Amino acid sequence: MKVRIGLKIICQSTKTWRDNLAGQKIIFWLTLTVSALFFGSCIKDDGQAFEAPSGLQTAGTEYVDTFSISTETFRMDSLLTSGREYVLAGTYTDGVLGKMSSEGYFQFLPESYPQVCPDSILDEYTRATITLNNDKTYGKFGKDQFGLFRLTENLDGDRSHYSGEPAPLHEAQPYINTLNATRTETGIRIDANQLGREIISFWKEKKSLTDDKQFLERWKGFALKSLDSVPQVSRFDLQYNSESSPAFLQIFFRVKRGNEQPEEKSLRFRTNKTTVQYYSLLPDFNGTPWANIPAGGGLPSALSNGIAAVQGGSGLAVKLKFPGLMAWKQSLNRKVKIFKAELEIKPQDPSSLATPEFIRITCRDDFQNPNETDLAQNVLNETNVFALFQQGYPSREIAATALASRLFAYEPTGNMYRCNITGHIQDLLDGKKTNTSLNIYASQWTISVNRMLLPANSVKLKLYYFPF
């Protein structure tokens, strides 16, 4: 059957819908072909599809005042950076948010300890390569250069490491740099023959190379730092896969075989979650309004030039408040069934500083880090939840455990995030939830520095509903 459902635009910054219409009596209609499948796809009430009310076909549309949206920026607590498969390095300056600097620190260990007599190794044939897998860059276009600085203190693997802690002690000059390295689209390959020979020499000195502790006493690891050739932050993937080329070091050497041709062997090194690795992320908001964010509180956009900001790495997030939503619901004096609630977020033109590829939304009422394991705090993407149903997920609760159900994708063609938050809004109107504010943050805020700026009028909430 075909029905006509009124389109209600409920939330819009600063200007009201009545102001925009300038007194014109205009009614917007959305004509939809509706079946039980349509309503099941848009609304789930305790796992059951909501059937179309009998009076829907002739239902009228009433004018509804819009509500102002207040935005404020807050900064989450210090970021845990140890135990991850990435390290970051580099510096870039954002003309709005200020400066972001990062360095990476890591150990490397042999994949295995070969059963070879070190005295049989022919030094003149030893060669080595380091491979750095450059996963992403953020900032100015170009190829930054990096140095590997030898650590002079051990990395503590018995505690957590956070983004703002002091760097471990390391040598002042780089032991190896990338200035003459070979680059591919995603990797940097460095001649590391000197390092390879020194490791072989250490092996011969010890007469054997048999355990990690012995190796780390001599080779404590490296600090990976930008040489500031290009103002950008780079992310390096240190995930180790024994089936492919190592993420860090490989040494090739030959051993004597009597009067026969020398036999070539290799020693591969791992950098992964079994080794200690972490990185610093040091935002500098000096000279910007965001330097004044209060501890445990938010900075209203009126105090930050009308702009709210989200930024990975620094932990900047945005709280949205819809003060009139519940008052509107109560003014109707009847129940409301939401067919679709869509939050539209249209950032300032990102130019070369890309916005987060995905954002997440929580309904937590404070300014603390999101607890992503607490599903009650997470606002679900109903479009993705329905897609998971179609893929065979048996219930909404199970679909909610999938990461895709909590991600909202950026649409570059329209410079917008379209966030289907129908279930959350329905829970608010039904009294199952009471907090009407939402927290917006970058989905990869722990391993990226992407930012987005939200000026006035950049966030709207559209409700498609039926009162009964």
mmCIF file of N, CA and C in Angstrom, residues 337-391:
data_model
loop_
_atom_site.group_PDB
_atom_site.id
_atom_site.type_symbol
_atom_site.label_atom_id
_atom_site.label_comp_id
_atom_site.label_asym_id
_atom_site.label_seq_id
_atom_site.Cartn_x
_atom_site.Cartn_y
_atom_site.Cartn_z
ATOM 1 N N LYS A 337 5.403 6.865 17.477
ATOM 2 C CA LYS A 337 6.218 5.799 16.916
ATOM 3 C C LYS A 337 7.153 6.413 15.871
ATOM 4 N N ILE A 338 8.459 6.249 16.094
ATOM 5 C CA ILE A 338 9.463 6.805 15.188
ATOM 6 C C ILE A 338 9.754 5.797 14.084
ATOM 7 N N PHE A 339 9.500 6.180 12.843
ATOM 8 C CA PHE A 339 9.855 5.321 11.726
ATOM 9 C C PHE A 339 11.335 5.472 11.362
ATOM 10 N N LYS A 340 11.834 6.692 11.514
ATOM 11 C CA LYS A 340 13.264 6.911 11.252
ATOM 12 C C LYS A 340 13.698 8.194 11.937
ATOM 13 N N ALA A 341 14.813 8.133 12.626
ATOM 14 C CA ALA A 341 15.439 9.312 13.222
ATOM 15 C C ALA A 341 16.848 9.407 12.653
ATOM 16 N N GLU A 342 17.106 10.480 11.933
ATOM 17 C CA GLU A 342 18.397 10.621 11.253
ATOM 18 C C GLU A 342 19.107 11.879 11.741
ATOM 19 N N LEU A 343 20.282 11.668 12.304
ATOM 20 C CA LEU A 343 21.142 12.768 12.730
ATOM 21 C C LEU A 343 22.092 13.092 11.581
ATOM 22 N N GLU A 344 22.012 14.297 11.072
ATOM 23 C CA GLU A 344 22.882 14.729 9.979
ATOM 24 C C GLU A 344 23.975 15.627 10.549
ATOM 25 N N ILE A 345 25.211 15.257 10.296
ATOM 26 C CA ILE A 345 26.363 16.022 10.757
ATOM 27 C C ILE A 345 27.164 16.443 9.530
ATOM 28 N N LYS A 346 27.235 17.735 9.298
ATOM 29 C CA LYS A 346 27.922 18.258 8.111
ATOM 30 C C LYS A 346 29.099 19.116 8.564
ATOM 31 N N PRO A 347 30.317 18.560 8.555
ATOM 32 C CA PRO A 347 31.483 19.300 9.057
ATOM 33 C C PRO A 347 31.850 20.475 8.156
ATOM 34 N N GLN A 348 32.659 21.350 8.707
ATOM 35 C CA GLN A 348 33.294 22.374 7.885
ATOM 36 C C GLN A 348 34.115 21.683 6.804
ATOM 37 N N ASP A 349 34.204 22.298 5.630
ATOM 38 C CA ASP A 349 34.958 21.701 4.530
ATOM 39 C C ASP A 349 36.329 21.251 5.029
ATOM 40 N N PRO A 350 36.626 19.919 4.965
ATOM 41 C CA PRO A 350 37.867 19.429 5.580
ATOM 42 C C PRO A 350 39.127 19.766 4.805
ATOM 43 N N SER A 351 38.997 20.157 3.528
ATOM 44 C CA SER A 351 40.165 20.450 2.704
ATOM 45 C C SER A 351 41.114 19.242 2.708
ATOM 46 N N SER A 352 42.403 19.468 2.996
ATOM 47 C CA SER A 352 43.359 18.353 2.955
ATOM 48 C C SER A 352 43.414 17.574 4.264
ATOM 49 N N LEU A 353 42.767 18.097 5.317
ATOM 50 C CA LEU A 353 42.777 17.416 6.619
ATOM 51 C C LEU A 353 41.491 16.607 6.750
ATOM 52 N N ALA A 354 41.551 15.372 6.318
ATOM 53 C CA ALA A 354 40.358 14.541 6.210
ATOM 54 C C ALA A 354 39.682 14.338 7.552
ATOM 55 N N THR A 355 38.354 14.271 7.523
ATOM 56 C CA THR A 355 37.590 13.970 8.727
ATOM 57 C C THR A 355 37.739 12.481 9.042
ATOM 58 N N PRO A 356 37.352 12.042 10.248
ATOM 59 C CA PRO A 356 37.404 10.609 10.551
ATOM 60 C C PRO A 356 36.569 9.803 9.565
ATOM 61 N N GLU A 357 37.094 8.672 9.155
ATOM 62 C CA GLU A 357 36.367 7.816 8.222
ATOM 63 C C GLU A 357 35.058 7.318 8.841
ATOM 64 N N PHE A 358 35.088 7.054 10.147
ATOM 65 C CA PHE A 358 33.896 6.648 10.884
ATOM 66 C C PHE A 358 33.864 7.411 12.209
ATOM 67 N N ILE A 359 32.664 7.684 12.681
ATOM 68 C CA ILE A 359 32.496 8.208 14.022
ATOM 69 C C ILE A 359 31.664 7.228 14.835
ATOM 70 N N ARG A 360 31.695 7.409 16.155
ATOM 71 C CA ARG A 360 30.830 6.656 17.053
ATOM 72 C C ARG A 360 30.028 7.642 17.889
ATOM 73 N N ILE A 361 28.926 7.154 18.425
ATOM 74 C CA ILE A 361 28.040 7.986 19.235
ATOM 75 C C ILE A 361 27.703 7.225 20.510
ATOM 76 N N THR A 362 27.806 7.907 21.640
ATOM 77 C CA THR A 362 27.368 7.320 22.897
ATOM 78 C C THR A 362 26.370 8.256 23.567
ATOM 79 N N CYS A 363 25.589 7.695 24.494
ATOM 80 C CA CYS A 363 24.633 8.513 25.235
ATOM 81 C C CYS A 363 25.081 8.698 26.674
ATOM 82 N N ARG A 364 26.357 8.549 26.915
ATOM 83 C CA ARG A 364 26.908 8.769 28.249
ATOM 84 C C ARG A 364 26.693 10.230 28.651
ATOM 85 N N ASP A 365 26.322 10.482 29.909
ATOM 86 C CA ASP A 365 25.969 11.846 30.281
ATOM 87 C C ASP A 365 27.127 12.651 30.853
ATOM 88 N N ASP A 366 28.331 12.049 30.972
ATOM 89 C CA ASP A 366 29.471 12.802 31.488
ATOM 90 C C ASP A 366 30.462 13.071 30.363
ATOM 91 N N PHE A 367 31.661 13.472 30.745
ATOM 92 C CA PHE A 367 32.677 13.844 29.763
ATOM 93 C C PHE A 367 33.854 12.869 29.759
ATOM 94 N N GLN A 368 33.622 11.650 30.170
ATOM 95 C CA GLN A 368 34.711 10.692 30.300
ATOM 96 C C GLN A 368 34.878 9.857 29.024
ATOM 97 N N ASN A 369 35.947 9.051 29.020
ATOM 98 C CA ASN A 369 36.185 8.161 27.883
ATOM 99 C C ASN A 369 34.992 7.232 27.684
ATOM 100 N N PRO A 370 34.659 6.919 26.438
ATOM 101 C CA PRO A 370 33.566 5.970 26.213
ATOM 102 C C PRO A 370 33.952 4.576 26.685
ATOM 103 N N ASN A 371 32.992 3.878 27.242
ATOM 104 C CA ASN A 371 33.178 2.467 27.586
ATOM 105 C C ASN A 371 32.549 1.657 26.463
ATOM 106 N N GLU A 372 33.371 1.281 25.493
ATOM 107 C CA GLU A 372 32.834 0.676 24.281
ATOM 108 C C GLU A 372 32.353 -0.754 24.486
ATOM 109 N N THR A 373 32.647 -1.339 25.648
ATOM 110 C CA THR A 373 32.135 -2.676 25.939
ATOM 111 C C THR A 373 30.757 -2.616 26.595
ATOM 112 N N ASP A 374 30.335 -1.424 27.020
ATOM 113 C CA ASP A 374 29.017 -1.259 27.630
ATOM 114 C C ASP A 374 28.032 -0.905 26.520
ATOM 115 N N LEU A 375 27.284 -1.894 26.055
ATOM 116 C CA LEU A 375 26.398 -1.679 24.915
ATOM 117 C C LEU A 375 25.279 -0.697 25.240
ATOM 118 N N ALA A 376 24.942 -0.539 26.513
ATOM 119 C CA ALA A 376 23.887 0.399 26.890
ATOM 120 C C ALA A 376 24.295 1.839 26.607
ATOM 121 N N GLN A 377 25.603 2.115 26.562
ATOM 122 C CA GLN A 377 26.086 3.471 26.287
ATOM 123 C C GLN A 377 26.183 3.753 24.793
ATOM 124 N N ASN A 378 26.252 2.718 23.976
ATOM 125 C CA ASN A 378 26.471 2.888 22.552
ATOM 126 C C ASN A 378 25.158 3.145 21.823
ATOM 127 N N VAL A 379 25.158 4.147 20.956
ATOM 128 C CA VAL A 379 24.010 4.413 20.094
ATOM 129 C C VAL A 379 24.225 3.640 18.799
ATOM 130 N N LEU A 380 23.255 2.825 18.418
ATOM 131 C CA LEU A 380 23.415 1.922 17.287
ATOM 132 C C LEU A 380 23.062 2.588 15.969
ATOM 133 N N ASN A 381 23.751 2.160 14.935
ATOM 134 C CA ASN A 381 23.446 2.557 13.558
ATOM 135 C C ASN A 381 22.388 1.584 13.033
ATOM 136 N N GLU A 382 21.127 2.020 13.019
ATOM 137 C CA GLU A 382 20.042 1.108 12.682
ATOM 138 C C GLU A 382 20.129 0.611 11.248
ATOM 139 N N THR A 383 20.702 1.397 10.354
ATOM 140 C CA THR A 383 20.880 0.936 8.977
ATOM 141 C C THR A 383 21.775 -0.292 8.943
ATOM 142 N N ASN A 384 22.866 -0.240 9.693
ATOM 143 C CA ASN A 384 23.781 -1.387 9.734
ATOM 144 C C ASN A 384 23.195 -2.551 10.524
ATOM 145 N N VAL A 385 22.417 -2.254 11.567
ATOM 146 C CA VAL A 385 21.779 -3.322 12.328
ATOM 147 C C VAL A 385 20.839 -4.116 11.426
ATOM 148 N N PHE A 386 20.053 -3.418 10.620
ATOM 149 C CA PHE A 386 19.135 -4.111 9.712
ATOM 150 C C PHE A 386 19.908 -4.932 8.682
ATOM 151 N N ALA A 387 21.045 -4.396 8.203
ATOM 152 C CA ALA A 387 21.863 -5.159 7.258
ATOM 153 C C ALA A 387 22.376 -6.441 7.900
ATOM 154 N N LEU A 388 22.702 -6.374 9.193
ATOM 155 C CA LEU A 388 23.159 -7.567 9.906
ATOM 156 C C LEU A 388 22.025 -8.578 10.057
ATOM 157 N N PHE A 389 20.787 -8.092 10.273
ATOM 158 C CA PHE A 389 19.642 -9.002 10.302
ATOM 159 C C PHE A 389 19.554 -9.768 8.990
ATOM 160 N N GLN A 390 19.706 -9.038 7.893
ATOM 161 C CA GLN A 390 19.615 -9.664 6.568
ATOM 162 C C GLN A 390 20.729 -10.682 6.341
ATOM 163 N N GLN A 391 21.863 -10.486 7.036
ATOM 164 C CA GLN A 391 22.978 -11.424 6.900
ATOM 165 C C GLN A 391 22.829 -12.632 7.811
#
